[in-house]
Amino acid sequence: ATGLLPSLMRGMLSKVNPRYVTFMIAITAMAAQIAGDAAFAVMIPLAMIAYRAVGRSPIIGAVVAYVAVGGASSVGLIPTGTDAVFAGLTTAAAHTIDPSYNVNPLSNYYFSASSSIVLALSITLVVELVVAKRVASLEAAEPSIDADPLPDMKLKLSEQRGMIGAGIATVLFFGLLVLATVPASSPLRGEGGSVVDSPLMNNIAVIMMLFFSTVGIVYGVIVGSIKKFSDIPELMAPGVSALVPVVVLFFAASQFLAYFKWTNMGQVIAIEGAGLLDRIGAAPIVIFVVAVLFISCLNLVLTSGSAMYAFVAPVLVPMLMLLDIAPETTQAMFRIADAPTNSLTPMSPYFVLALGFIRQHRPTAGVGTLMSLVLPIALVNLVVWLVLFILWYLVGLPLGPGVAAR
């Protein structure tokens, strides 16, 4: 609301070498997910401007940003609110088997951060080798319309000062956090002085909330979007209102999980399902592939990742726990199944949003136009991400701090 995220994205994209514009937009769009669904409205137009600035079709920019935000959701170098949501749902589902089990929001961080780099490279290759050629053939038949003047991507002086202030606030915030964590007796540490299993990690969502509030307020005060204290609640209101659907979802999910626990249906299905998989000798890799493909297809109808996970986690997590597959591993697998096909379904409101931006430059564009451009990226991302996950699991790399893949 203070304008920090758009300024940060513009600052990053305005200095990009034209040869790397696709990769930078992809990785930046993934990082923009810290703003939630607002990332679509911020990144798609910025990406279109960035492509126009380097003499390329803005349609490609819209596709790259849309796929990076929607088709690679829940991954990135910066933890997001989705991590906390998934961790809560995984913990609740794991309690069916082990009431003491706890999943922290950073349990998939290493895999998520690495996935963002791999997926950005995957998007770049498919866009440059396939999508760009398709767009070129479309524009050869009907040139795009660029009637509006090209906006200036450079930051204003006040925005530059705001970014410097936000940077200083970032250094101070994490510096103080480190100092508070260093003492062995710190209340932020867990038993035995552990940092991995500690209040710090278990409440990382609160830490991130305080961090983004701090840097946002500093930036807002410097650029003038915050002039008095009463401006802060007004700027927070739109963000809080965006959480209403999540609160409603959690209410429904909590009832669903409670009924599952009360009826013992979760245990029955998990035990029977695990027994069936054990009898047929299904290897973990086979289970992962089948589950990813099934959820990916289901995702074409149910587009909300949180709602989808609330539906499948109470069965999938405990069932795989009985096969010695950790809840954090199941959660990482779900991320792969949920994200790539998100960008394919016209049932998503953000599909319509992306199409609306594209129609500004190509009025005849329709659902088929966007789907034909997104489809190759989504399919390649699904395969690449699944292969990365399988290799990660086979090698036994940690998914996050103190969390083994197997």
Coordinates of C-alpha atoms in Angstrom, one line a residue:
A1 CA 0.0 0.0 0.0
T2 CA 2.9 2.4 0.6
G3 CA 4.3 1.7 -2.9
L4 CA 7.4 -0.2 -1.7
L5 CA 6.8 -3.4 -3.8
P6 CA 6.2 -1.6 -7.1
S7 CA 9.2 0.6 -6.6
L8 CA 11.4 -2.4 -5.7
M9 CA 10.2 -4.3 -8.8
R10 CA 10.7 -1.3 -11.0
G11 CA 14.2 -0.7 -9.6
M12 CA 15.2 -4.3 -10.3
L13 CA 13.8 -4.4 -13.8
S14 CA 14.9 -0.9 -15.0
K15 CA 18.6 -1.9 -14.9
V16 CA 18.3 -5.4 -16.5
N17 CA 20.4 -6.3 -19.5
P18 CA 17.9 -6.9 -22.4
R19 CA 19.4 -10.4 -22.8
Y20 CA 18.4 -11.4 -19.3
V21 CA 15.0 -9.7 -19.1
T22 CA 13.0 -12.9 -19.2
F23 CA 14.9 -14.5 -16.4
M24 CA 14.8 -11.4 -14.3
I25 CA 11.1 -10.9 -14.7
A26 CA 10.5 -14.6 -13.8
I27 CA 12.6 -14.5 -10.7
T28 CA 11.3 -11.1 -9.7
A29 CA 7.7 -12.2 -10.2
M30 CA 8.2 -15.1 -7.9
A31 CA 9.7 -12.9 -5.2
A32 CA 6.7 -10.6 -5.6
Q33 CA 4.5 -13.3 -4.2
I34 CA 5.2 -11.8 -0.8
A35 CA 2.4 -9.4 -1.7
G36 CA 0.0 -12.3 -2.3
D37 CA -2.5 -12.1 -5.1
A38 CA -1.6 -8.4 -5.6
A39 CA 1.6 -9.6 -7.3
F40 CA -0.5 -10.3 -10.5
A41 CA -1.7 -6.7 -10.7
V42 CA 1.8 -5.4 -10.0
M43 CA 4.0 -7.6 -12.1
I44 CA 2.0 -8.2 -15.3
P45 CA 1.9 -4.5 -16.3
L46 CA 5.5 -3.9 -15.1
A47 CA 6.7 -6.9 -17.2
M48 CA 4.9 -5.6 -20.2
I49 CA 6.6 -2.2 -19.8
A50 CA 10.0 -3.9 -19.4
Y51 CA 9.6 -5.8 -22.6
R52 CA 8.4 -2.7 -24.5
A53 CA 11.5 -0.8 -23.2
V54 CA 13.8 -3.4 -24.7
G55 CA 11.9 -3.4 -28.0
R56 CA 10.1 -6.7 -27.6
S57 CA 6.4 -7.7 -27.5
P58 CA 4.7 -6.8 -24.3
I59 CA 2.5 -9.9 -24.7
I60 CA 5.6 -12.0 -23.9
G61 CA 6.1 -10.0 -20.7
A62 CA 2.5 -10.5 -19.6
V63 CA 2.8 -14.3 -20.2
V64 CA 6.1 -14.5 -18.3
A65 CA 4.9 -12.6 -15.3
Y66 CA 1.5 -14.4 -15.2
V67 CA 3.2 -17.8 -15.3
A68 CA 5.9 -16.9 -12.8
V69 CA 3.4 -15.6 -10.2
G70 CA 0.6 -18.1 -10.8
G71 CA 2.3 -21.1 -12.3
A72 CA 5.2 -21.1 -9.8
S73 CA 3.2 -20.1 -6.7
S74 CA 4.6 -20.8 -3.2
V75 CA 8.2 -20.8 -4.3
G76 CA 10.7 -18.0 -4.1
L77 CA 13.8 -16.7 -2.3
I78 CA 11.6 -14.9 0.3
P79 CA 9.2 -16.8 2.5
T80 CA 5.6 -15.9 2.0
G81 CA 2.3 -16.2 3.8
T82 CA 1.6 -19.4 1.9
D83 CA 4.4 -21.1 3.7
A84 CA 2.7 -20.4 7.0
V85 CA -0.7 -21.6 5.7
F86 CA 0.7 -24.8 4.3
A87 CA 2.7 -25.5 7.5
G88 CA -0.5 -25.1 9.6
L89 CA -2.5 -27.5 7.4
T90 CA 0.3 -30.0 7.4
T91 CA 0.7 -29.9 11.1
A92 CA -3.0 -30.4 11.7
A93 CA -3.0 -33.4 9.2
A94 CA 0.1 -34.9 10.8
H95 CA -1.6 -34.9 14.2
T96 CA -3.8 -37.7 13.0
I97 CA -0.8 -40.0 13.4
D98 CA 1.4 -38.1 15.8
P99 CA -0.2 -35.4 18.0
S100 CA 3.1 -33.9 18.9
Y101 CA 4.3 -33.4 15.3
N102 CA 5.0 -29.8 14.3
V103 CA 5.8 -28.4 10.9
N104 CA 7.4 -24.9 10.8
P105 CA 6.9 -22.4 7.9
L106 CA 10.5 -22.8 6.7
S107 CA 10.3 -26.6 6.4
N108 CA 10.5 -26.4 2.6
Y109 CA 12.6 -23.3 2.3
Y110 CA 15.8 -24.8 0.7
F111 CA 13.7 -26.7 -1.9
S112 CA 11.5 -23.7 -2.5
A113 CA 14.4 -21.3 -3.0
S114 CA 16.3 -23.7 -5.3
S115 CA 13.1 -24.4 -7.2
S116 CA 12.6 -20.7 -8.0
I117 CA 16.0 -20.6 -9.7
V118 CA 15.4 -23.8 -11.7
L119 CA 11.8 -22.7 -12.7
A120 CA 13.0 -19.2 -13.7
L121 CA 15.6 -20.9 -16.0
S122 CA 12.9 -23.3 -17.3
I123 CA 10.5 -20.4 -18.1
T124 CA 13.3 -18.5 -19.8
L125 CA 14.2 -21.4 -22.1
V126 CA 10.6 -22.2 -23.1
V127 CA 9.8 -18.5 -23.6
E128 CA 12.8 -17.9 -25.8
L129 CA 12.6 -21.1 -27.8
V130 CA 8.9 -21.5 -28.1
V131 CA 6.6 -18.7 -26.8
A132 CA 8.5 -15.8 -28.4
K133 CA 8.2 -17.5 -31.8
R134 CA 4.5 -18.0 -31.4
V135 CA 4.0 -14.4 -30.4
A136 CA 6.1 -13.3 -33.4
S137 CA 3.9 -15.4 -35.7
L138 CA 0.8 -13.8 -34.2
E139 CA 2.1 -10.3 -34.6
A140 CA 3.1 -11.0 -38.2
A141 CA -0.5 -11.7 -39.0
E142 CA -1.8 -8.8 -36.8
P143 CA 0.6 -6.3 -35.2
S144 CA 0.2 -5.3 -31.6
I145 CA -1.2 -2.0 -30.6
D146 CA 1.1 0.2 -28.5
A147 CA -0.9 3.5 -28.5
D148 CA 0.0 4.5 -25.0
P149 CA 3.4 6.2 -24.4
L150 CA 6.0 4.1 -22.7
P151 CA 6.0 4.9 -18.9
D152 CA 9.3 5.7 -17.2
M153 CA 10.7 2.8 -15.3
K154 CA 13.3 4.8 -13.4
L155 CA 12.7 5.6 -9.8
K156 CA 12.0 9.2 -8.7
L157 CA 14.4 10.8 -6.2
S158 CA 11.9 10.4 -3.4
E159 CA 11.5 6.7 -4.3
Q160 CA 15.3 6.2 -4.4
R161 CA 15.6 7.8 -0.9
G162 CA 12.7 5.5 0.2
M163 CA 14.5 2.4 -1.1
I164 CA 17.7 3.5 0.7
G165 CA 15.8 4.0 3.9
A166 CA 14.0 0.6 3.5
G167 CA 17.4 -1.0 2.9
I168 CA 18.9 0.5 6.1
A169 CA 15.8 -0.7 8.0
T170 CA 16.3 -4.2 6.6
V171 CA 19.9 -4.3 7.8
L172 CA 19.0 -3.0 11.3
F173 CA 16.0 -5.3 11.6
F174 CA 17.9 -8.5 10.8
G175 CA 21.0 -7.3 12.7
L176 CA 18.9 -6.9 15.9
L177 CA 17.3 -10.3 15.2
V178 CA 20.7 -12.0 15.0
L179 CA 21.9 -10.3 18.1
A180 CA 18.8 -11.4 20.0
T181 CA 19.3 -15.0 18.8
V182 CA 23.1 -15.3 19.4
P183 CA 23.0 -15.8 23.3
A184 CA 22.6 -19.5 24.1
S185 CA 19.9 -18.6 26.7
S186 CA 17.9 -16.5 24.2
P187 CA 14.1 -17.0 24.4
L188 CA 14.2 -17.2 20.6
R189 CA 16.1 -20.5 20.9
G190 CA 14.6 -23.9 21.6
E191 CA 15.6 -26.6 24.1
G192 CA 19.4 -27.1 24.2
G193 CA 19.9 -23.8 22.4
S194 CA 18.6 -25.2 19.1
V195 CA 17.7 -22.6 16.5
V196 CA 16.1 -25.1 14.1
D197 CA 13.4 -26.3 16.5
S198 CA 12.8 -23.0 18.3
P199 CA 10.2 -20.2 18.8
L200 CA 12.1 -18.3 16.2
M201 CA 11.4 -20.8 13.4
N202 CA 8.0 -21.8 14.6
N203 CA 6.9 -18.2 14.6
I204 CA 8.7 -17.1 11.4
A205 CA 5.4 -15.7 10.1
V206 CA 5.2 -13.2 12.9
I207 CA 8.9 -12.2 12.2
M208 CA 8.2 -11.7 8.6
M209 CA 5.1 -9.6 9.4
L210 CA 7.1 -7.3 11.7
F211 CA 9.8 -7.1 9.0
F212 CA 7.6 -6.1 6.2
S213 CA 5.6 -3.7 8.4
T214 CA 8.8 -2.0 9.5
V215 CA 10.3 -1.5 6.0
G216 CA 7.0 -0.5 4.6
I217 CA 6.4 2.2 7.2
V218 CA 10.0 3.5 6.8
Y219 CA 9.5 3.7 3.0
G220 CA 6.1 5.3 3.3
V221 CA 7.3 8.0 5.7
I222 CA 10.2 8.9 3.4
V223 CA 8.2 9.1 0.1
G224 CA 5.2 10.8 1.8
S225 CA 2.6 8.1 1.4
I226 CA 2.5 8.0 5.2
K227 CA 2.1 11.5 6.7
K228 CA 0.6 10.8 10.0
F229 CA 0.1 7.8 12.3
S230 CA -3.6 7.4 11.3
D231 CA -2.5 6.7 7.7
I232 CA -1.0 3.4 8.7
P233 CA -4.3 1.7 9.6
E234 CA -5.9 3.1 6.4
L235 CA -3.1 1.6 4.3
M236 CA -3.3 -1.7 6.1
A237 CA -7.0 -2.1 5.6
P238 CA -6.9 -3.3 2.0
G239 CA -4.3 -5.9 2.9
V240 CA -6.3 -7.1 5.9
S241 CA -9.5 -7.3 3.8
A242 CA -7.6 -9.5 1.4
L243 CA -7.2 -12.0 4.2
V244 CA -10.9 -12.4 4.7
P245 CA -11.2 -15.3 2.2
V246 CA -8.3 -17.1 4.0
V247 CA -10.0 -16.7 7.4
V248 CA -13.2 -18.2 5.9
L249 CA -11.2 -21.0 4.3
F250 CA -9.5 -21.7 7.7
F251 CA -12.9 -21.8 9.4
A252 CA -14.2 -24.4 6.9
A253 CA -10.9 -26.3 6.9
S254 CA -10.9 -26.5 10.7
Q255 CA -14.4 -27.9 10.7
F256 CA -13.5 -30.4 8.0
L257 CA -10.4 -31.5 10.0
A258 CA -12.3 -31.7 13.2
Y259 CA -15.0 -33.9 11.7
F260 CA -12.3 -36.1 10.2
K261 CA -10.6 -36.5 13.6
W262 CA -14.0 -37.0 15.4
T263 CA -15.1 -39.8 13.0
N264 CA -11.6 -41.3 12.7
M265 CA -12.2 -41.3 8.9
G266 CA -8.7 -39.8 8.4
Q267 CA -7.1 -42.7 10.3
V268 CA -9.2 -45.3 8.5
I269 CA -8.5 -43.9 5.0
A270 CA -4.8 -43.4 5.8
I271 CA -4.3 -46.9 7.2
E272 CA -6.3 -48.6 4.5
G273 CA -4.6 -46.5 1.8
A274 CA -1.1 -47.1 3.2
G275 CA -1.9 -50.8 3.5
L276 CA -2.9 -51.0 -0.1
L277 CA 0.2 -49.1 -1.3
D278 CA 2.3 -51.4 0.8
R279 CA 0.7 -54.6 -0.5
I280 CA 1.2 -53.6 -4.1
G281 CA 4.7 -52.6 -3.4
A282 CA 4.4 -49.0 -4.7
A283 CA 7.7 -47.2 -4.5
P284 CA 7.7 -43.6 -3.1
I285 CA 8.7 -42.3 -6.5
V286 CA 5.7 -43.9 -8.2
I287 CA 3.4 -42.5 -5.4
F288 CA 4.8 -39.0 -5.9
V289 CA 4.3 -39.1 -9.7
V290 CA 0.7 -40.4 -9.5
A291 CA -0.2 -38.0 -6.7
V292 CA 1.3 -35.0 -8.6
L293 CA -0.5 -35.9 -11.8
F294 CA -3.9 -36.5 -10.0
I295 CA -3.7 -33.2 -8.1
S296 CA -2.5 -31.3 -11.1
C297 CA -5.7 -32.4 -13.0
L298 CA -7.9 -31.6 -10.0
N299 CA -6.3 -28.2 -9.8
L300 CA -7.9 -27.2 -13.2
V301 CA -11.2 -27.2 -11.4
L302 CA -10.3 -26.1 -7.8
T303 CA -7.8 -23.2 -8.4
S304 CA -7.1 -22.2 -4.7
G305 CA -4.0 -23.9 -3.5
S306 CA -4.9 -23.5 0.2
A307 CA -8.4 -24.9 -0.4
M308 CA -7.0 -27.8 -2.4
Y309 CA -4.4 -28.6 0.3
A310 CA -7.1 -28.4 3.0
F311 CA -9.0 -31.0 1.0
V312 CA -6.2 -33.5 0.4
A313 CA -3.8 -33.0 3.3
P314 CA -6.0 -34.8 6.0
V315 CA -5.8 -38.0 3.9
L316 CA -2.5 -37.7 2.0
V317 CA -0.2 -36.5 4.9
P318 CA -1.1 -39.3 7.4
M319 CA -1.3 -42.0 4.7
L320 CA 2.3 -41.2 3.6
M321 CA 3.5 -40.9 7.2
L322 CA 2.6 -44.6 7.6
L323 CA 4.9 -45.3 4.7
D324 CA 7.7 -43.4 6.4
I325 CA 7.4 -40.3 4.1
A326 CA 7.7 -37.2 6.2
P327 CA 4.9 -34.6 6.2
E328 CA 7.3 -31.9 5.0
T329 CA 8.1 -34.1 2.0
T330 CA 4.4 -34.5 1.2
Q331 CA 4.0 -30.8 1.5
A332 CA 6.8 -30.2 -1.0
M333 CA 5.2 -32.7 -3.4
F334 CA 1.9 -30.8 -3.2
R335 CA 3.6 -27.5 -4.1
I336 CA 4.7 -29.1 -7.4
A337 CA 1.2 -30.6 -8.1
D338 CA -0.6 -27.4 -7.3
A339 CA 1.3 -24.7 -9.1
P340 CA 2.1 -25.3 -12.8
T341 CA -1.5 -26.0 -13.9
N342 CA -2.7 -22.9 -12.0
S343 CA -1.9 -20.8 -15.0
L344 CA -3.8 -23.0 -17.4
T345 CA -7.3 -22.9 -16.1
P346 CA -9.7 -20.1 -17.4
M347 CA -11.6 -20.6 -14.1
S348 CA -8.9 -18.6 -12.3
P349 CA -9.7 -14.9 -12.0
Y350 CA -6.1 -14.1 -12.7
F351 CA -6.3 -15.8 -16.1
V352 CA -9.0 -13.2 -16.9
L353 CA -6.8 -10.4 -15.5
A354 CA -3.8 -11.5 -17.7
L355 CA -6.0 -11.8 -20.7
G356 CA -7.3 -8.3 -20.1
F357 CA -3.8 -6.9 -20.1
I358 CA -2.9 -8.8 -23.3
R359 CA -6.1 -7.5 -25.0
Q360 CA -4.9 -3.9 -24.5
H361 CA -2.2 -4.7 -27.1
R362 CA -4.1 -7.4 -29.1
P363 CA -7.9 -6.8 -29.0
T364 CA -8.6 -10.0 -30.8
A365 CA -6.8 -12.2 -28.2
G366 CA -9.1 -14.8 -26.5
V367 CA -8.9 -17.6 -24.1
G368 CA -7.3 -19.9 -26.7
T369 CA -4.6 -17.3 -27.3
L370 CA -3.4 -17.2 -23.7
M371 CA -3.7 -20.9 -23.2
S372 CA -1.6 -21.6 -26.3
L373 CA 1.2 -19.4 -24.9
V374 CA 1.0 -20.7 -21.4
L375 CA 0.6 -24.4 -22.1
P376 CA 4.2 -25.2 -23.1
I377 CA 5.6 -23.4 -20.1
A378 CA 3.2 -25.1 -17.7
L379 CA 3.9 -28.6 -19.0
V380 CA 7.7 -28.1 -19.0
N381 CA 7.7 -26.6 -15.5
L382 CA 5.6 -29.5 -14.2
V383 CA 8.1 -32.1 -15.6
V384 CA 11.2 -30.1 -14.6
W385 CA 10.0 -29.4 -11.1
L386 CA 8.9 -33.1 -10.6
V387 CA 12.3 -34.3 -11.8
L388 CA 14.1 -31.9 -9.4
F389 CA 11.9 -33.1 -6.5
I390 CA 12.6 -36.8 -7.3
L391 CA 16.4 -36.1 -7.5
W392 CA 16.2 -34.1 -4.3
Y393 CA 14.5 -37.0 -2.5
L394 CA 16.8 -39.7 -3.9
V395 CA 19.9 -37.8 -2.9
G396 CA 18.4 -37.0 0.5
L397 CA 19.0 -33.3 0.6
P398 CA 17.3 -31.3 3.4
L399 CA 14.1 -29.6 2.4
G400 CA 14.5 -26.9 4.9
P401 CA 16.4 -26.1 8.2
G402 CA 16.7 -29.4 10.0
V403 CA 14.2 -31.2 7.7
A404 CA 15.4 -34.2 5.8
A405 CA 13.7 -35.2 2.6
R406 CA 13.8 -38.9 3.6

